[in-house]
Amino acid sequence: MSTERFLFVSADAALITDLAWQVHEEGHDVKYYIDAESDEEIGDGFVPKTEDWRGEVEWADVIIFDDIWVGSDIGTGELAQELREQGKAVVGGTPNTDRLEEDRGYAMDVLESEGVNTVEHHVFESFEAGIRHVEEHPAPYVIKPLGEVQNVKRLLYVGNEDDGSDVVDVLRAYEKAWGHRMKGFQLQRKVEGVEVAVCGFFDGEQFIDRVNFNFEHKKLFPGNIGPSTGEMGTSMFWAGKNELFEETLGKLEEWLAEEGYVGSIDLNCIVNETGIYPLEFTPRFGYPTIALQEESLDSGTGAFFAALARGENPSPEVHTGYQVGVRVVLPPFPFDDEKTYDENSRNAAVVFQSESREGIHLEDTKRVDGQWRAAGESGMPLVVTGKGETMHAAREQAYGRVDDVLIPNLYYRDDIGERWVDGDGDRLQAWGYLGPGN
């Protein structure tokens, strides 16, 4: 195997540690930059670090960005575009693809311009205007904050009342508590169905042949209750370019080619018997989805991303069954409470009951004198994955591996993948969206 030199750039939070570690373990040369001072220890002892990523650009064969955010601003797409114009092989976005995540109204405009069906949606800059809209058009809505504050995941609210009265109450509460930071929000008409994300890998000109379909579990507690988190776990599988893909991301291929986008792009949708309704983009790696994708790539991870960055339309070998990933977290996740973190989680020892590290993926972790420890400030040390020919088998393997992990005060959801087993898979099949090969 030929080796490459990879530069991983984390401009805000250290989200890409596991991918850097995986590529390093495959024998490639790796340097990892973390901008956030609070996270700079993440990955210590696992991957080589650099304090000046720009000084390593000439050294690198491939440069990989982990997120679209630079602090509270948008910006890595601009950096990636600038580097590609210099002839570098880069996995990363563009200013316009960054905007797909930051500006939900713009994202819906792009979908509509490319012929993709969308759910009814409205963007508001004032709470008064949003409340008036709900009162004049009563229905259940989803509140999605815009801009920097959308990273506060618990602010996303899914309405339950047919007359929208709960949405009105929540908007009034947000105006009092968050009006100084929430400069705008989108109201989406709530649609019932199966929530599924369509994820494609784009090489600057076209999508690769294999498409990833994943199912997010964003609430903190089993049964999909409690506060929203970035993600508590994901189930997924790979397939070909079926109807779900062709009616969503497939229609964006020309637009993405004009942008020169390179990397993973995910479109979360609600699907029912009447249609496919896109909800939001993730124009970057998903977390912890990338750990599952690594686990299910049967060919080399480094070679895949190098070929993707160079526009070589790679054809990776992927696991043909199902995959499940479980995020293992510590107090006070998903909240910020420095005292609680200091008392319960900081530098917590990560212990394993066996020698195997199969399915163990890094998030906020470091290694000190051979001992794995929690790192950073977020309380997200590990993702544990499993795979199998059925979703049930993938769940069994993943949770068997979780049982091998010992960390004081750890917690996790124990129902990742159950929605598929309990009927989501059957519904998607009955509605005809998955097509052959699943």
XYZ file of C-alpha atoms in Angstrom:
438
model
C 0.000 0.000 0.000
C 1.316 3.439 -0.919
C 1.333 5.913 1.946
C 0.009 9.478 1.865
C 0.549 12.526 4.055
C -2.737 13.678 5.623
C -3.339 17.001 7.341
C -6.521 17.057 9.463
C -7.805 20.522 10.344
C -10.304 21.075 13.143
C -11.172 24.759 13.100
C -13.571 24.771 16.040
C -14.124 21.536 17.992
C -12.059 18.368 17.692
C -14.597 16.311 15.763
C -12.394 14.333 13.427
C -10.071 12.587 15.886
C -11.203 9.066 15.075
C -10.758 9.464 11.323
C -7.260 10.847 11.875
C -6.462 7.895 14.176
C -7.852 5.365 11.688
C -5.799 6.782 8.827
C -2.706 6.894 11.066
C -3.254 3.253 12.097
C -3.378 2.285 8.413
C 0.235 3.452 8.093
C -0.209 6.900 6.564
C 1.616 9.979 7.838
C -0.786 12.190 9.800
C -0.690 15.643 11.379
C -3.711 16.901 13.312
C -4.511 20.535 14.123
C -7.108 21.613 16.716
C -7.876 25.305 16.965
C -10.069 25.327 20.097
C -7.908 25.739 23.200
C -10.416 23.809 25.327
C -10.109 20.778 23.022
C -6.442 20.845 22.095
C -5.597 17.807 24.275
C -8.103 15.587 22.423
C -6.284 12.904 20.464
C -3.036 13.299 22.419
C -1.194 9.990 22.475
C -3.141 8.677 19.475
C -2.136 10.892 16.542
C 0.717 13.330 15.836
C -0.292 16.985 16.295
C 0.696 20.325 14.778
C 0.182 23.841 16.162
C 0.330 25.536 12.744
C -1.787 23.889 10.069
C -0.979 26.508 7.438
C 2.688 25.723 7.886
C 1.949 22.080 6.970
C -0.001 22.731 3.763
C 2.987 22.155 1.483
C 3.880 18.986 3.398
C 0.397 17.485 3.012
C -0.786 15.339 0.103
C -4.394 15.486 1.353
C -6.072 18.077 3.616
C -9.306 17.215 5.448
C -11.568 19.674 7.298
C -13.979 18.408 9.953
C -16.683 21.085 10.181
C -17.990 24.257 8.527
C -17.588 26.459 11.594
C -14.671 28.686 12.527
C -15.599 29.827 16.031
C -19.042 31.404 15.716
C -18.523 32.237 12.042
C -18.815 30.238 8.841
C -15.573 29.765 7.038
C -13.930 26.402 6.360
C -15.571 26.200 2.926
C -13.752 29.360 1.967
C -10.476 27.901 3.248
C -11.021 24.630 1.369
C -11.902 26.436 -1.845
C -8.804 28.608 -1.560
C -6.577 25.539 -1.108
C -8.149 23.696 -4.057
C -7.465 26.734 -6.235
C -3.817 26.335 -5.224
C -3.872 22.770 -6.543
C -4.187 20.953 -3.209
C -6.279 17.805 -2.752
C -8.876 18.823 -0.157
C -11.918 17.232 1.498
C -14.084 20.206 2.411
C -16.830 22.526 1.271
C -17.298 25.892 -0.376
C -18.882 29.102 0.955
C -22.197 28.168 -0.671
C -22.245 24.606 0.649
C -21.414 25.920 4.131
C -24.455 28.148 3.776
C -26.697 25.114 3.224
C -26.349 24.317 6.929
C -26.197 27.837 8.318
C -29.081 29.353 6.321
C -32.048 26.980 6.175
C -34.027 29.296 3.918
C -31.197 29.317 1.369
C -31.009 25.516 1.585
C -34.683 25.181 0.707
C -34.255 27.631 -2.179
C -31.437 25.479 -3.593
C -33.526 22.307 -3.289
C -36.491 23.920 -5.040
C -34.304 25.360 -7.812
C -32.967 21.862 -8.543
C -36.438 20.296 -8.667
C -36.467 18.654 -5.240
C -39.804 18.486 -3.431
C -39.809 20.443 -0.135
C -42.075 20.717 2.891
C -43.842 24.016 3.562
C -41.402 26.337 5.326
C -41.091 29.989 6.318
C -38.160 32.009 7.675
C -38.772 34.763 10.219
C -36.501 37.406 11.687
C -38.972 38.433 14.413
C -40.822 36.360 16.971
C -43.935 38.474 16.517
C -44.122 37.624 12.810
C -43.642 33.905 13.477
C -46.308 33.832 16.175
C -48.724 35.697 13.921
C -48.136 33.160 11.118
C -48.946 30.201 13.385
C -52.073 31.893 14.726
C -53.280 32.683 11.195
C -52.352 29.230 9.823
C -52.851 26.827 12.764
C -50.984 23.535 12.380
C -48.148 21.633 14.057
C -44.748 23.160 13.159
C -41.065 22.530 13.820
C -39.001 25.466 15.152
C -35.445 25.509 13.764
C -33.171 28.327 14.957
C -30.898 29.923 12.355
C -27.256 30.938 12.476
C -24.824 30.334 15.326
C -27.502 29.553 17.916
C -28.677 26.509 15.934
C -25.760 24.649 17.555
C -27.722 24.788 20.819
C -29.505 21.563 19.860
C -32.101 21.711 22.621
C -33.665 24.778 20.971
C -35.041 22.723 18.099
C -38.686 22.130 18.952
C -41.151 19.746 17.287
C -44.743 20.833 17.815
C -47.461 18.416 18.910
C -50.689 20.448 18.956
C -52.855 20.578 15.817
C -53.576 24.265 16.388
C -49.906 25.179 16.909
C -50.582 26.564 20.388
C -47.528 24.848 21.889
C -45.330 26.344 19.151
C -46.660 29.805 20.010
C -45.882 29.217 23.704
C -42.351 28.054 22.925
C -41.678 31.016 20.610
C -42.774 33.409 23.357
C -40.474 31.668 25.836
C -37.568 31.767 23.357
C -38.102 35.492 22.801
C -37.609 36.133 26.505
C -34.711 33.749 27.057
C -32.924 33.761 23.698
C -34.106 36.871 21.871
C -30.692 38.500 22.229
C -29.007 35.590 20.376
C -31.670 34.009 18.153
C -31.708 36.419 15.215
C -34.027 34.296 13.133
C -35.725 30.933 12.859
C -37.460 28.701 10.357
C -40.899 27.220 10.848
C -41.386 23.952 8.972
C -44.784 22.304 8.686
C -44.539 19.067 10.629
C -44.732 15.933 8.470
C -45.314 12.429 9.850
C -43.387 9.443 8.516
C -39.997 7.732 8.682
C -37.004 10.000 9.271
C -34.046 8.928 7.127
C -30.896 10.709 6.013
C -29.472 10.176 2.534
C -25.673 10.563 2.550
C -23.499 10.670 -0.555
C -19.769 11.145 -1.063
C -18.964 13.690 -3.774
C -15.568 13.907 -5.503
C -15.872 17.406 -6.960
C -17.607 16.220 -10.124
C -19.949 13.357 -9.207
C -21.268 11.111 -6.460
C -19.575 7.775 -5.912
C -21.730 4.733 -6.610
C -22.392 3.671 -3.000
C -24.929 5.699 -0.993
C -25.273 5.692 2.771
C -28.704 5.709 4.431
C -28.725 6.503 8.138
C -31.192 6.965 10.968
C -30.356 9.520 13.645
C -31.281 9.309 17.337
C -31.015 12.871 18.618
C -32.916 12.780 21.913
C -30.975 12.015 25.079
C -33.115 9.173 26.443
C -34.416 5.874 25.021
C -37.834 6.154 23.447
C -36.794 9.406 21.783
C -37.569 11.603 24.778
C -35.650 14.248 26.682
C -33.505 17.145 25.462
C -32.094 17.187 21.953
C -28.403 16.399 21.610
C -26.082 16.561 18.640
C -26.595 12.797 18.365
C -26.821 9.813 20.723
C -26.388 7.141 18.091
C -26.984 6.149 14.492
C -28.051 3.076 12.554
C -27.351 2.759 8.846
C -26.717 0.704 5.728
C -25.150 1.200 2.287
C -27.061 0.774 -0.980
C -27.034 1.857 -4.600
C -28.560 4.968 -6.158
C -32.180 4.071 -5.463
C -35.266 6.302 -5.574
C -34.519 7.928 -2.216
C -31.194 9.117 -3.603
C -32.379 10.031 -7.094
C -35.234 12.198 -5.778
C -32.995 14.073 -3.320
C -29.201 14.317 -3.524
C -29.134 12.940 -7.051
C -30.853 16.091 -8.314
C -28.092 18.232 -6.777
C -25.209 16.600 -8.636
C -24.827 19.378 -11.221
C -25.105 22.106 -8.571
C -22.456 20.447 -6.378
C -20.170 19.971 -9.392
C -20.410 23.674 -10.195
C -19.443 24.377 -6.583
C -16.558 21.889 -6.652
C -17.690 20.333 -3.387
C -15.637 17.398 -2.055
C -16.695 15.188 0.823
C -19.721 13.782 2.579
C -23.081 15.532 2.184
C -26.176 14.401 4.041
C -29.818 15.371 3.495
C -32.174 14.453 6.332
C -35.719 13.686 5.147
C -39.155 12.600 6.293
C -40.577 9.894 4.034
C -44.155 8.640 3.893
C -46.509 7.018 1.376
C -47.147 10.352 -0.357
C -43.581 11.575 -0.877
C -40.077 12.482 0.271
C -39.690 15.719 2.233
C -36.135 17.024 2.826
C -35.599 18.736 6.174
C -31.971 19.879 6.475
C -28.444 19.467 5.118
C -25.234 18.349 6.764
C -22.626 19.449 4.162
C -19.711 17.888 6.049
C -19.003 14.704 7.992
C -21.752 13.677 10.404
C -20.856 12.722 13.956
C -20.897 9.920 15.001
C -21.892 8.801 11.468
C -18.307 9.061 10.196
C -17.196 6.458 12.777
C -19.824 4.042 11.443
C -18.806 4.777 7.867
C -15.165 4.048 8.696
C -16.184 0.796 10.394
C -18.138 -0.324 7.328
C -15.482 0.556 4.728
C -13.931 -2.824 3.957
C -11.275 -1.144 1.797
C -8.727 1.375 3.098
C -10.114 4.556 4.647
C -7.077 6.696 3.811
C -6.953 5.503 0.208
C -10.671 6.251 -0.173
C -10.425 9.847 1.023
C -7.261 10.495 -0.965
C -8.997 9.337 -4.157
C -12.105 11.350 -3.280
C -10.056 14.519 -2.743
C -8.352 14.046 -6.139
C -11.621 13.555 -8.011
C -10.887 9.945 -8.916
C -14.447 8.598 -8.322
C -13.406 5.851 -5.882
C -15.391 2.622 -5.614
C -14.926 1.479 -2.014
C -15.839 -1.964 -0.804
C -18.464 -1.604 1.921
C -20.146 -3.907 4.411
C -23.343 -5.173 2.801
C -25.405 -5.544 5.959
C -26.336 -3.071 8.692
C -24.349 -0.954 11.134
C -25.155 0.542 14.552
C -23.200 3.195 16.452
C -23.745 4.148 20.109
C -22.375 7.364 21.618
C -21.056 6.798 25.161
C -21.249 10.033 27.167
C -20.467 11.501 30.589
C -22.049 14.197 32.801
C -23.144 16.888 32.099
C -23.669 16.035 28.384
C -25.530 17.508 26.517
C -25.287 20.578 28.767
C -22.386 22.866 29.674
C -21.623 22.827 33.396
C -17.943 23.138 34.230
C -18.374 22.246 37.913
C -20.287 19.048 37.137
C -17.758 18.083 34.487
C -14.822 18.713 36.838
C -16.403 16.648 39.622
C -17.598 13.693 37.553
C -15.855 13.429 34.206
C -12.614 15.357 33.708
C -9.721 12.966 33.027
C -11.982 9.991 33.752
C -10.245 6.682 33.096
C -11.571 4.698 30.127
C -11.130 1.018 30.976
C -11.864 -2.065 28.865
C -12.670 -5.532 30.176
C -10.940 -7.246 27.251
C -7.950 -6.627 25.007
C -10.115 -6.080 21.924
C -10.677 -2.564 20.596
C -12.887 -3.685 17.717
C -15.671 -1.167 17.170
C -14.163 1.378 19.604
C -13.932 4.869 18.088
C -12.452 8.024 19.578
C -14.297 11.232 20.278
C -13.081 13.348 23.216
C -10.310 11.017 24.332
C -6.573 11.160 24.994
C -3.952 8.574 25.948
C -1.551 9.284 28.800
C 1.159 6.724 29.638
C -0.901 4.067 27.887
C -4.116 4.896 29.799
C -7.143 6.114 27.837
C -8.812 9.128 29.475
C -11.684 11.509 28.799
C -10.464 14.785 27.297
C -11.859 18.168 26.337
C -14.965 19.723 27.859
C -17.959 18.009 26.221
C -18.270 14.609 27.887
C -18.273 12.520 24.686
C -15.353 10.093 25.016
C -16.331 7.227 22.706
C -18.520 5.872 19.945
C -18.988 2.108 19.942
C -20.076 0.385 16.739
C -21.285 -2.983 15.550
C -22.323 -4.516 12.253
C -24.237 -7.553 11.080
C -26.290 -9.055 8.296
C -29.437 -7.813 10.060
C -30.071 -4.703 12.134
C -30.741 -6.957 15.119
C -27.316 -8.608 14.726
C -25.619 -5.205 14.392
C -27.338 -4.049 17.596
C -26.236 -7.141 19.482
C -22.618 -6.680 18.471
C -22.588 -2.956 19.267
C -24.121 -3.337 22.719
C -21.908 -6.334 23.490
C -18.954 -4.034 22.874
C -20.512 -1.262 24.997
C -20.681 -3.741 27.884
C -16.896 -4.072 27.604
C -16.399 -0.349 28.391
C -15.963 0.815 31.987
C -16.062 4.555 32.738
C -17.458 5.969 35.989
C -20.825 7.698 35.411
C -21.129 6.729 31.723
C -24.537 6.637 30.074
C -25.935 5.895 26.611
C -29.144 5.070 24.770
C -29.913 1.360 24.635
C -32.399 1.515 21.751
C -30.268 2.562 18.764
C -31.547 0.708 15.698
C -34.815 -0.434 17.297
C -36.932 1.852 15.095
C -35.773 -0.067 12.025
C -36.566 -3.427 13.629
C -39.922 -2.157 14.915
C -41.228 -1.123 11.515
C -39.319 1.719 9.827
C -37.590 -0.739 7.512
C -40.847 -2.440 6.570
C -42.515 0.899 5.845
C -39.721 2.103 3.568
C -39.816 -1.198 1.713
C -43.629 -1.120 1.400
C -43.562 2.429 0.016
C -41.036 1.298 -2.606
C -38.228 3.779 -1.891
C -35.342 1.418 -1.216
C -35.359 -0.581 -4.435
C -33.180 -3.619 -5.193
C -30.261 -4.655 -3.059
C -31.717 -4.037 0.399
